Amino acid sequence: MAMQTKSGQSGAGDATKHWWTLRLTAVALVPLAVWFVASLVALAGADYPTMIAWVSNPFVTVLLLSMLVSLFYHLRLGLQEIVEDYVHARRAKIVLSVALTFGCFLLAMATIAAVLKIAIGS
Amino acid sequence: MSMDENNRPLSPHLQIYRWQLHMVMSILHRATGVALGLGTIFLTWWLMALAAGPSAYETFTTVASSMVGQIILFGFSYGLFYHLLNGIRHLYWDAGQGFEPATVRLTGQLIMVISFAATVGTWLAAYYLLGTL
Ligand code: HEM
């Protein structure tokens, strides 16, 4: 029974889940982002074969995919929060939310497909 | 006379300063979140180029290692460190901790310093490993 508020936001249950998932992805991103930055520093100046070998390492593949899922999920929820703060016209809010969701989804799929292609193809 | 001057109320100043730091940091969390969101386009290009092959990857590295590319990447790295550290502070607040004004000020100042130091340290380490430093 999804409740609709006057402004077209979803009901209290969804808001709680949204709040919680934004924080859950934030917690996941702390170690993943630190690992990612440290890896890039260690890879500074690496050539193409080295980068491919790095992404193909099973541990790296799993961590990269985990980071990408958390990151785009977190981004989508964060942007949603900003839209809800600043955009009050109902139609504009819905159009913008849908566009941002599609954008995040598309980038998530592109990065995940790229990592999988490298990991499986080499 | 000098006693009087020492005892002049400072609180309005301190309150304005504290409020400003807090305001700036709150806006910066949102701004870095949006900036990092735009940065994911760069991240996507990097991974897609890597998957596409050596020549596509070379186009990416040419741009990324150019002066403009390095400045943009420096900006993203600062945004990430700031957002990450302030994000931890947000989570700490969500757990109902660290609300005392003195603690808020201290953690805020620590984040301003550490995020900058971590960014510079990261880039120094990268350039050192590259052998260009
Ligand atoms: C690296 C670890 C990260 C942590 C610990 C973290 C933490 C957080 C937290 C706690 C919030 C909620 C703030 C609030 O209550 O207003 C938040 C918001 C947000 N985050 Fe992150 N985040 C991280 C990474 C990222 C990344 C990589 C992106 C972008 C790709 C991002 C984009 C956003 C956006 C757009 C918001 C909404 C800002 C707002 O509502 O003002 N975050 N983040």
PDB file of C-alpha atoms and ligand atoms in Angstrom:
ATOM      1  CA  MET A   1       0.000   0.000   0.000  1.00  0.00           C
ATOM      2  CA  ALA A   2       2.228   2.811  -1.234  1.00  0.00           C
ATOM      3  CA  MET A   3       1.092   6.110   0.190  1.00  0.00           C
ATOM      4  CA  GLN A   4       1.421   9.174  -1.998  1.00  0.00           C
ATOM      5  CA  THR A   5       2.096  12.525  -0.346  1.00  0.00           C
ATOM      6  CA  LYS A   6       0.795  15.758  -1.789  1.00  0.00           C
ATOM      7  CA  SER A   7       4.099  16.470  -3.555  1.00  0.00           C
ATOM      8  CA  GLY A   8       4.172  13.084  -5.233  1.00  0.00           C
ATOM      9  CA  GLN A   9       6.849  11.603  -3.008  1.00  0.00           C
ATOM     10  CA  SER A  10       6.373   8.056  -1.973  1.00  0.00           C
ATOM     11  CA  GLY A  11       5.216   7.165   1.519  1.00  0.00           C
ATOM     12  CA  ALA A  12       7.097   6.926   4.795  1.00  0.00           C
ATOM     13  CA  GLY A  13       8.186   3.334   4.250  1.00  0.00           C
ATOM     14  CA  ASP A  14      10.012   4.244   1.052  1.00  0.00           C
ATOM     15  CA  ALA A  15      11.606   7.298   2.674  1.00  0.00           C
ATOM     16  CA  THR A  16      13.041   5.127   5.457  1.00  0.00           C
ATOM     17  CA  LYS A  17      14.375   2.602   2.994  1.00  0.00           C
ATOM     18  CA  HIS A  18      15.871   5.391   0.882  1.00  0.00           C
ATOM     19  CA  TRP A  19      17.549   6.914   3.960  1.00  0.00           C
ATOM     20  CA  TRP A  20      18.895   3.552   5.063  1.00  0.00           C
ATOM     21  CA  THR A  21      20.182   2.446   1.660  1.00  0.00           C
ATOM     22  CA  LEU A  22      22.009   5.757   1.102  1.00  0.00           C
ATOM     23  CA  ARG A  23      23.861   5.141   4.380  1.00  0.00           C
ATOM     24  CA  LEU A  24      24.422   1.453   3.705  1.00  0.00           C
ATOM     25  CA  THR A  25      26.071   2.236   0.360  1.00  0.00           C
ATOM     26  CA  ALA A  26      28.091   5.004   2.049  1.00  0.00           C
ATOM     27  CA  VAL A  27      29.466   2.504   4.590  1.00  0.00           C
ATOM     28  CA  ALA A  28      30.384   0.093   1.781  1.00  0.00           C
ATOM     29  CA  LEU A  29      32.073   2.894  -0.170  1.00  0.00           C
ATOM     30  CA  VAL A  30      34.483   3.871   2.617  1.00  0.00           C
ATOM     31  CA  PRO A  31      36.822   0.844   2.308  1.00  0.00           C
ATOM     32  CA  LEU A  32      36.117   0.389  -1.427  1.00  0.00           C
ATOM     33  CA  ALA A  33      37.002   3.994  -2.307  1.00  0.00           C
ATOM     34  CA  VAL A  34      40.168   3.902  -0.181  1.00  0.00           C
ATOM     35  CA  TRP A  35      41.214   0.619  -1.844  1.00  0.00           C
ATOM     36  CA  PHE A  36      40.469   2.093  -5.287  1.00  0.00           C
ATOM     37  CA  VAL A  37      42.513   5.266  -4.777  1.00  0.00           C
ATOM     38  CA  ALA A  38      45.414   3.297  -3.267  1.00  0.00           C
ATOM     39  CA  SER A  39      45.338   0.914  -6.253  1.00  0.00           C
ATOM     40  CA  LEU A  40      45.396   3.766  -8.755  1.00  0.00           C
ATOM     41  CA  VAL A  41      48.386   5.299  -6.976  1.00  0.00           C
ATOM     42  CA  ALA A  42      50.208   1.961  -7.089  1.00  0.00           C
ATOM     43  CA  LEU A  43      49.321   1.680 -10.808  1.00  0.00           C
ATOM     44  CA  ALA A  44      50.517   5.202 -11.681  1.00  0.00           C
ATOM     45  CA  GLY A  45      51.995   5.108 -15.191  1.00  0.00           C
ATOM     46  CA  ALA A  46      51.090   1.430 -15.747  1.00  0.00           C
ATOM     47  CA  ASP A  47      50.873   0.380 -19.422  1.00  0.00           C
ATOM     48  CA  TYR A  48      47.864  -1.216 -21.120  1.00  0.00           C
ATOM     49  CA  PRO A  49      48.724  -4.919 -20.470  1.00  0.00           C
ATOM     50  CA  THR A  50      49.397  -4.170 -16.787  1.00  0.00           C
ATOM     51  CA  MET A  51      46.005  -2.448 -16.412  1.00  0.00           C
ATOM     52  CA  ILE A  52      44.216  -5.337 -18.145  1.00  0.00           C
ATOM     53  CA  ALA A  53      45.997  -7.856 -15.909  1.00  0.00           C
ATOM     54  CA  TRP A  54      45.012  -5.848 -12.855  1.00  0.00           C
ATOM     55  CA  VAL A  55      41.283  -5.700 -13.749  1.00  0.00           C
ATOM     56  CA  SER A  56      41.337  -9.437 -14.634  1.00  0.00           C
ATOM     57  CA  ASN A  57      42.616 -10.434 -11.220  1.00  0.00           C
ATOM     58  CA  PRO A  58      39.542 -12.113  -9.650  1.00  0.00           C
ATOM     59  CA  PHE A  59      39.853 -10.193  -6.379  1.00  0.00           C
ATOM     60  CA  VAL A  60      40.126  -6.905  -8.236  1.00  0.00           C
ATOM     61  CA  THR A  61      37.167  -7.802 -10.479  1.00  0.00           C
ATOM     62  CA  VAL A  62      34.949  -8.505  -7.473  1.00  0.00           C
ATOM     63  CA  LEU A  63      36.017  -5.365  -5.612  1.00  0.00           C
ATOM     64  CA  LEU A  64      35.589  -3.186  -8.710  1.00  0.00           C
ATOM     65  CA  LEU A  65      32.092  -4.557  -9.358  1.00  0.00           C
ATOM     66  CA  SER A  66      31.154  -4.073  -5.685  1.00  0.00           C
ATOM     67  CA  MET A  67      32.395  -0.503  -5.802  1.00  0.00           C
ATOM     68  CA  LEU A  68      30.547   0.286  -9.030  1.00  0.00           C
ATOM     69  CA  VAL A  69      27.233  -1.089  -7.755  1.00  0.00           C
ATOM     70  CA  SER A  70      27.521   0.768  -4.408  1.00  0.00           C
ATOM     71  CA  LEU A  71      28.703   3.961  -6.069  1.00  0.00           C
ATOM     72  CA  PHE A  72      25.949   4.258  -8.686  1.00  0.00           C
ATOM     73  CA  TYR A  73      23.266   3.205  -6.218  1.00  0.00           C
ATOM     74  CA  HIS A  74      24.545   5.799  -3.725  1.00  0.00           C
ATOM     75  CA  LEU A  75      24.726   8.458  -6.444  1.00  0.00           C
ATOM     76  CA  ARG A  76      21.194   7.771  -7.633  1.00  0.00           C
ATOM     77  CA  LEU A  77      19.798   8.050  -4.067  1.00  0.00           C
ATOM     78  CA  GLY A  78      21.895  11.152  -3.308  1.00  0.00           C
ATOM     79  CA  LEU A  79      20.764  12.949  -6.455  1.00  0.00           C
ATOM     80  CA  GLN A  80      17.164  11.993  -5.678  1.00  0.00           C
ATOM     81  CA  GLU A  81      17.500  13.687  -2.294  1.00  0.00           C
ATOM     82  CA  ILE A  82      18.794  16.861  -3.929  1.00  0.00           C
ATOM     83  CA  VAL A  83      15.965  16.879  -6.485  1.00  0.00           C
ATOM     84  CA  GLU A  84      13.449  16.533  -3.673  1.00  0.00           C
ATOM     85  CA  ASP A  85      15.005  19.506  -1.853  1.00  0.00           C
ATOM     86  CA  TYR A  86      15.119  21.911  -4.775  1.00  0.00           C
ATOM     87  CA  VAL A  87      12.519  20.889  -7.346  1.00  0.00           C
ATOM     88  CA  HIS A  88       8.964  21.316  -6.191  1.00  0.00           C
ATOM     89  CA  ALA A  89       6.955  21.280  -9.403  1.00  0.00           C
ATOM     90  CA  ARG A  90       5.531  17.770  -9.568  1.00  0.00           C
ATOM     91  CA  ARG A  91       6.072  17.164 -13.270  1.00  0.00           C
ATOM     92  CA  ALA A  92       9.631  18.548 -13.305  1.00  0.00           C
ATOM     93  CA  LYS A  93      10.466  16.444 -10.260  1.00  0.00           C
ATOM     94  CA  ILE A  94       9.274  13.242 -11.910  1.00  0.00           C
ATOM     95  CA  VAL A  95      10.959  13.970 -15.260  1.00  0.00           C
ATOM     96  CA  LEU A  96      14.257  14.846 -13.568  1.00  0.00           C
ATOM     97  CA  SER A  97      14.150  11.821 -11.250  1.00  0.00           C
ATOM     98  CA  VAL A  98      13.502   9.464 -14.155  1.00  0.00           C
ATOM     99  CA  ALA A  99      16.271  11.045 -16.258  1.00  0.00           C
ATOM    100  CA  LEU A 100      18.796  10.830 -13.404  1.00  0.00           C
ATOM    101  CA  THR A 101      17.826   7.242 -12.625  1.00  0.00           C
ATOM    102  CA  PHE A 102      18.255   6.234 -16.280  1.00  0.00           C
ATOM    103  CA  GLY A 103      21.577   8.101 -16.435  1.00  0.00           C
ATOM    104  CA  CYS A 104      22.949   6.359 -13.336  1.00  0.00           C
ATOM    105  CA  PHE A 105      21.699   3.002 -14.583  1.00  0.00           C
ATOM    106  CA  LEU A 106      23.286   3.468 -18.001  1.00  0.00           C
ATOM    107  CA  LEU A 107      26.684   4.439 -16.568  1.00  0.00           C
ATOM    108  CA  ALA A 108      26.501   1.555 -14.080  1.00  0.00           C
ATOM    109  CA  MET A 109      25.788  -0.929 -16.895  1.00  0.00           C
ATOM    110  CA  ALA A 110      28.553   0.522 -19.086  1.00  0.00           C
ATOM    111  CA  THR A 111      31.197   0.237 -16.351  1.00  0.00           C
ATOM    112  CA  ILE A 112      30.049  -3.213 -15.216  1.00  0.00           C
ATOM    113  CA  ALA A 113      29.995  -4.510 -18.810  1.00  0.00           C
ATOM    114  CA  ALA A 114      33.501  -3.090 -19.362  1.00  0.00           C
ATOM    115  CA  VAL A 115      34.909  -4.778 -16.228  1.00  0.00           C
ATOM    116  CA  LEU A 116      33.244  -8.108 -17.111  1.00  0.00           C
ATOM    117  CA  LYS A 117      34.461  -7.957 -20.714  1.00  0.00           C
ATOM    118  CA  ILE A 118      38.042  -7.413 -19.523  1.00  0.00           C
ATOM    119  CA  ALA A 119      37.813 -10.047 -16.798  1.00  0.00           C
ATOM    120  CA  ILE A 120      36.273 -12.740 -18.998  1.00  0.00           C
ATOM    121  CA  GLY A 121      38.060 -11.844 -22.213  1.00  0.00           C
ATOM    122  CA  SER A 122      41.600 -12.096 -20.916  1.00  0.00           C
TER     123      SER A 122
ATOM    124  CA  MET B   1      40.897  48.601  31.487  1.00  0.00           C
ATOM    125  CA  SER B   2      42.822  45.747  29.958  1.00  0.00           C
ATOM    126  CA  MET B   3      40.698  43.373  32.018  1.00  0.00           C
ATOM    127  CA  ASP B   4      37.672  44.920  30.401  1.00  0.00           C
ATOM    128  CA  GLU B   5      39.072  44.390  26.954  1.00  0.00           C
ATOM    129  CA  ASN B   6      39.943  40.783  27.645  1.00  0.00           C
ATOM    130  CA  ASN B   7      36.456  40.161  28.893  1.00  0.00           C
ATOM    131  CA  ARG B   8      34.708  41.675  25.951  1.00  0.00           C
ATOM    132  CA  PRO B   9      32.176  39.205  24.672  1.00  0.00           C
ATOM    133  CA  LEU B  10      33.586  37.148  21.848  1.00  0.00           C
ATOM    134  CA  SER B  11      30.679  34.846  21.399  1.00  0.00           C
ATOM    135  CA  PRO B  12      28.935  36.637  18.534  1.00  0.00           C
ATOM    136  CA  HIS B  13      32.118  36.336  16.483  1.00  0.00           C
ATOM    137  CA  LEU B  14      32.681  32.710  17.367  1.00  0.00           C
ATOM    138  CA  GLN B  15      29.092  31.855  16.624  1.00  0.00           C
ATOM    139  CA  ILE B  16      29.215  33.491  13.238  1.00  0.00           C
ATOM    140  CA  TYR B  17      32.480  31.709  12.430  1.00  0.00           C
ATOM    141  CA  ARG B  18      31.187  28.354  13.591  1.00  0.00           C
ATOM    142  CA  TRP B  19      27.979  28.800  11.687  1.00  0.00           C
ATOM    143  CA  GLN B  20      29.948  29.713   8.567  1.00  0.00           C
ATOM    144  CA  LEU B  21      32.263  26.698   8.760  1.00  0.00           C
ATOM    145  CA  HIS B  22      29.306  24.440   9.355  1.00  0.00           C
ATOM    146  CA  MET B  23      27.348  26.000   6.473  1.00  0.00           C
ATOM    147  CA  VAL B  24      30.299  25.813   4.089  1.00  0.00           C
ATOM    148  CA  MET B  25      30.975  22.192   4.997  1.00  0.00           C
ATOM    149  CA  SER B  26      27.357  21.219   4.585  1.00  0.00           C
ATOM    150  CA  ILE B  27      27.167  22.828   1.129  1.00  0.00           C
ATOM    151  CA  LEU B  28      30.540  21.314   0.216  1.00  0.00           C
ATOM    152  CA  HIS B  29      29.253  17.819   0.989  1.00  0.00           C
ATOM    153  CA  ARG B  30      26.455  18.287  -1.475  1.00  0.00           C
ATOM    154  CA  ALA B  31      28.687  20.007  -4.057  1.00  0.00           C
ATOM    155  CA  THR B  32      31.309  17.239  -3.886  1.00  0.00           C
ATOM    156  CA  GLY B  33      28.557  14.623  -4.181  1.00  0.00           C
ATOM    157  CA  VAL B  34      27.354  16.227  -7.419  1.00  0.00           C
ATOM    158  CA  ALA B  35      30.926  16.759  -8.684  1.00  0.00           C
ATOM    159  CA  LEU B  36      31.765  13.103  -8.027  1.00  0.00           C
ATOM    160  CA  GLY B  37      28.582  12.211  -9.866  1.00  0.00           C
ATOM    161  CA  LEU B  38      29.903  14.075 -12.912  1.00  0.00           C
ATOM    162  CA  GLY B  39      33.247  12.364 -12.311  1.00  0.00           C
ATOM    163  CA  THR B  40      31.609   8.989 -12.897  1.00  0.00           C
ATOM    164  CA  ILE B  41      31.455   9.963 -16.604  1.00  0.00           C
ATOM    165  CA  PHE B  42      35.265  10.089 -16.547  1.00  0.00           C
ATOM    166  CA  LEU B  43      35.391   6.784 -14.671  1.00  0.00           C
ATOM    167  CA  THR B  44      33.087   5.257 -17.288  1.00  0.00           C
ATOM    168  CA  TRP B  45      35.263   6.530 -20.121  1.00  0.00           C
ATOM    169  CA  TRP B  46      38.347   5.007 -18.421  1.00  0.00           C
ATOM    170  CA  LEU B  47      36.799   1.530 -18.078  1.00  0.00           C
ATOM    171  CA  MET B  48      35.135   1.588 -21.515  1.00  0.00           C
ATOM    172  CA  ALA B  49      38.413   2.633 -23.150  1.00  0.00           C
ATOM    173  CA  LEU B  50      40.245  -0.121 -21.295  1.00  0.00           C
ATOM    174  CA  ALA B  51      37.691  -2.658 -22.543  1.00  0.00           C
ATOM    175  CA  ALA B  52      37.742  -1.259 -26.093  1.00  0.00           C
ATOM    176  CA  GLY B  53      41.466  -1.808 -26.639  1.00  0.00           C
ATOM    177  CA  PRO B  54      44.952  -0.229 -26.609  1.00  0.00           C
ATOM    178  CA  SER B  55      44.290   2.617 -29.038  1.00  0.00           C
ATOM    179  CA  ALA B  56      41.110   3.771 -27.267  1.00  0.00           C
ATOM    180  CA  TYR B  57      42.988   3.520 -23.973  1.00  0.00           C
ATOM    181  CA  GLU B  58      45.826   5.623 -25.330  1.00  0.00           C
ATOM    182  CA  THR B  59      43.372   8.383 -26.254  1.00  0.00           C
ATOM    183  CA  PHE B  60      42.117   8.283 -22.669  1.00  0.00           C
ATOM    184  CA  THR B  61      45.579   8.387 -21.077  1.00  0.00           C
ATOM    185  CA  THR B  62      46.646  11.248 -23.361  1.00  0.00           C
ATOM    186  CA  VAL B  63      43.755  13.343 -22.039  1.00  0.00           C
ATOM    187  CA  ALA B  64      44.048  12.111 -18.432  1.00  0.00           C
ATOM    188  CA  SER B  65      47.795  12.804 -18.233  1.00  0.00           C
ATOM    189  CA  SER B  66      47.562  16.240 -19.873  1.00  0.00           C
ATOM    190  CA  MET B  67      47.821  19.332 -17.686  1.00  0.00           C
ATOM    191  CA  VAL B  68      44.061  19.950 -17.810  1.00  0.00           C
ATOM    192  CA  GLY B  69      43.337  16.253 -17.189  1.00  0.00           C
ATOM    193  CA  GLN B  70      45.603  16.160 -14.156  1.00  0.00           C
ATOM    194  CA  ILE B  71      44.010  19.295 -12.682  1.00  0.00           C
ATOM    195  CA  ILE B  72      40.531  17.817 -13.144  1.00  0.00           C
ATOM    196  CA  LEU B  73      41.636  14.518 -11.585  1.00  0.00           C
ATOM    197  CA  PHE B  74      43.204  16.418  -8.691  1.00  0.00           C
ATOM    198  CA  GLY B  75      39.840  18.110  -8.159  1.00  0.00           C
ATOM    199  CA  PHE B  76      37.987  14.782  -8.199  1.00  0.00           C
ATOM    200  CA  SER B  77      40.444  13.273  -5.725  1.00  0.00           C
ATOM    201  CA  TYR B  78      39.966  16.200  -3.338  1.00  0.00           C
ATOM    202  CA  GLY B  79      36.194  15.894  -3.724  1.00  0.00           C
ATOM    203  CA  LEU B  80      36.380  12.192  -2.948  1.00  0.00           C
ATOM    204  CA  PHE B  81      38.528  12.622   0.165  1.00  0.00           C
ATOM    205  CA  TYR B  82      36.384  15.457   1.468  1.00  0.00           C
ATOM    206  CA  HIS B  83      33.092  13.660   0.785  1.00  0.00           C
ATOM    207  CA  LEU B  84      34.427  10.403   2.228  1.00  0.00           C
ATOM    208  CA  LEU B  85      35.677  11.980   5.474  1.00  0.00           C
ATOM    209  CA  ASN B  86      32.671  14.247   5.938  1.00  0.00           C
ATOM    210  CA  GLY B  87      30.455  11.291   5.008  1.00  0.00           C
ATOM    211  CA  ILE B  88      31.946   9.358   7.938  1.00  0.00           C
ATOM    212  CA  ARG B  89      31.117  12.346  10.150  1.00  0.00           C
ATOM    213  CA  HIS B  90      27.542  12.262   8.811  1.00  0.00           C
ATOM    214  CA  LEU B  91      27.283   8.559   9.681  1.00  0.00           C
ATOM    215  CA  TYR B  92      28.631   9.318  13.154  1.00  0.00           C
ATOM    216  CA  TRP B  93      25.944  11.984  13.575  1.00  0.00           C
ATOM    217  CA  ASP B  94      23.308   9.554  12.309  1.00  0.00           C
ATOM    218  CA  ALA B  95      24.403   7.222  15.110  1.00  0.00           C
ATOM    219  CA  GLY B  96      23.560  10.078  17.513  1.00  0.00           C
ATOM    220  CA  GLN B  97      27.180  10.917  18.300  1.00  0.00           C
ATOM    221  CA  GLY B  98      29.374  14.002  18.123  1.00  0.00           C
ATOM    222  CA  PHE B  99      26.729  16.730  18.329  1.00  0.00           C
ATOM    223  CA  GLU B 100      28.450  18.858  20.990  1.00  0.00           C
ATOM    224  CA  PRO B 101      29.366  22.247  19.417  1.00  0.00           C
ATOM    225  CA  ALA B 102      33.037  21.819  20.353  1.00  0.00           C
ATOM    226  CA  THR B 103      33.139  18.343  18.808  1.00  0.00           C
ATOM    227  CA  VAL B 104      31.368  19.529  15.661  1.00  0.00           C
ATOM    228  CA  ARG B 105      33.917  22.311  15.287  1.00  0.00           C
ATOM    229  CA  LEU B 106      36.898  20.069  15.964  1.00  0.00           C
ATOM    230  CA  THR B 107      35.840  17.280  13.604  1.00  0.00           C
ATOM    231  CA  GLY B 108      34.996  19.912  10.970  1.00  0.00           C
ATOM    232  CA  GLN B 109      38.434  21.499  11.196  1.00  0.00           C
ATOM    233  CA  LEU B 110      40.116  18.084  11.197  1.00  0.00           C
ATOM    234  CA  ILE B 111      38.269  17.120   8.013  1.00  0.00           C
ATOM    235  CA  MET B 112      39.255  20.364   6.267  1.00  0.00           C
ATOM    236  CA  VAL B 113      42.928  19.700   7.081  1.00  0.00           C
ATOM    237  CA  ILE B 114      43.028  15.925   6.535  1.00  0.00           C
ATOM    238  CA  SER B 115      41.117  15.974   3.231  1.00  0.00           C
ATOM    239  CA  PHE B 116      43.594  18.481   1.821  1.00  0.00           C
ATOM    240  CA  ALA B 117      46.641  16.663   3.236  1.00  0.00           C
ATOM    241  CA  ALA B 118      45.396  13.275   1.956  1.00  0.00           C
ATOM    242  CA  THR B 119      44.870  14.710  -1.536  1.00  0.00           C
ATOM    243  CA  VAL B 120      48.350  16.238  -1.702  1.00  0.00           C
ATOM    244  CA  GLY B 121      49.889  13.084  -0.167  1.00  0.00           C
ATOM    245  CA  THR B 122      48.139  10.857  -2.714  1.00  0.00           C
ATOM    246  CA  TRP B 123      49.453  12.891  -5.642  1.00  0.00           C
ATOM    247  CA  LEU B 124      52.965  13.118  -4.209  1.00  0.00           C
ATOM    248  CA  ALA B 125      52.956   9.315  -3.791  1.00  0.00           C
ATOM    249  CA  ALA B 126      51.706   8.799  -7.368  1.00  0.00           C
ATOM    250  CA  TYR B 127      54.303  11.145  -8.884  1.00  0.00           C
ATOM    251  CA  TYR B 128      57.009   9.624  -6.692  1.00  0.00           C
ATOM    252  CA  LEU B 129      56.124   6.106  -7.950  1.00  0.00           C
ATOM    253  CA  LEU B 130      56.099   7.443 -11.500  1.00  0.00           C
ATOM    254  CA  GLY B 131      59.682   8.591 -10.946  1.00  0.00           C
ATOM    255  CA  THR B 132      58.874  12.158 -11.913  1.00  0.00           C
ATOM    256  CA  LEU B 133      59.436  13.490  -8.430  1.00  0.00           C
TER     257      LEU B 133
HETATM  258  C1  HEM C   1      33.504   7.270  -0.500  1.00  0.00           C
HETATM  259  C2  HEM C   1      32.642   7.112   0.455  1.00  0.00           C
HETATM  260  C3  HEM C   1      31.376   7.894   0.588  1.00  0.00           C
HETATM  261  C4  HEM C   1      30.763   8.161   1.760  1.00  0.00           C
HETATM  262  C5  HEM C   1      31.226   7.704   3.144  1.00  0.00           C
HETATM  263  C6  HEM C   1      29.562   8.922   1.468  1.00  0.00           C
HETATM  264  C7  HEM C   1      28.659   9.340   2.423  1.00  0.00           C
HETATM  265  C8  HEM C   1      27.528  10.058   2.183  1.00  0.00           C
HETATM  266  C9  HEM C   1      26.512  10.381   3.152  1.00  0.00           C
HETATM  267  C10 HEM C   1      26.524   9.981   4.625  1.00  0.00           C
HETATM  268  C11 HEM C   1      25.558  11.100   2.536  1.00  0.00           C
HETATM  269  C12 HEM C   1      24.292  11.697   3.169  1.00  0.00           C
HETATM  270  C13 HEM C   1      24.551  13.089   3.582  1.00  0.00           C
HETATM  271  C14 HEM C   1      23.364  13.745   4.202  1.00  0.00           C
HETATM  272  O1  HEM C   1      22.822  13.194   5.181  1.00  0.00           O
HETATM  273  O2  HEM C   1      22.984  14.820   3.718  1.00  0.00           O
HETATM  274  C15 HEM C   1      25.967  11.246   1.155  1.00  0.00           C
HETATM  275  C16 HEM C   1      25.279  11.954   0.205  1.00  0.00           C
HETATM  276  C17 HEM C   1      25.614  11.991  -1.131  1.00  0.00           C
HETATM  277  N1  HEM C   1      26.663  11.352  -1.744  1.00  0.00           N
HETATM  278 FE1  HEM C   1      28.069  10.258  -0.818  1.00  0.00          FE
HETATM  279  N2  HEM C   1      29.477   9.147   0.119  1.00  0.00           N
HETATM  280  C18 HEM C   1      30.567   8.516  -0.459  1.00  0.00           C
HETATM  281  C19 HEM C   1      30.849   8.494  -1.808  1.00  0.00           C
HETATM  282  C20 HEM C   1      30.119   9.116  -2.795  1.00  0.00           C
HETATM  283  C21 HEM C   1      30.408   9.060  -4.207  1.00  0.00           C
HETATM  284  C22 HEM C   1      31.567   8.289  -4.840  1.00  0.00           C
HETATM  285  C23 HEM C   1      29.458   9.821  -4.836  1.00  0.00           C
HETATM  286  C24 HEM C   1      29.266  10.114  -6.292  1.00  0.00           C
HETATM  287  C25 HEM C   1      29.509   9.245  -7.258  1.00  0.00           C
HETATM  288  C26 HEM C   1      28.569  10.358  -3.822  1.00  0.00           C
HETATM  289  C27 HEM C   1      27.487  11.170  -4.052  1.00  0.00           C
HETATM  290  C28 HEM C   1      26.622  11.626  -3.100  1.00  0.00           C
HETATM  291  C29 HEM C   1      25.513  12.517  -3.358  1.00  0.00           C
HETATM  292  C30 HEM C   1      25.111  13.093  -4.716  1.00  0.00           C
HETATM  293  C31 HEM C   1      24.896  12.753  -2.115  1.00  0.00           C
HETATM  294  C32 HEM C   1      23.668  13.631  -1.832  1.00  0.00           C
HETATM  295  C33 HEM C   1      24.149  14.901  -1.198  1.00  0.00           C
HETATM  296  C34 HEM C   1      23.098  15.629  -0.430  1.00  0.00           C
HETATM  297  O3  HEM C   1      21.999  15.107  -0.191  1.00  0.00           O
HETATM  298  O4  HEM C   1      23.396  16.748  -0.017  1.00  0.00           O
HETATM  299  N3  HEM C   1      29.001   9.907  -2.588  1.00  0.00           N
HETATM  300  N4  HEM C   1      27.159  10.605   0.957  1.00  0.00           N
END
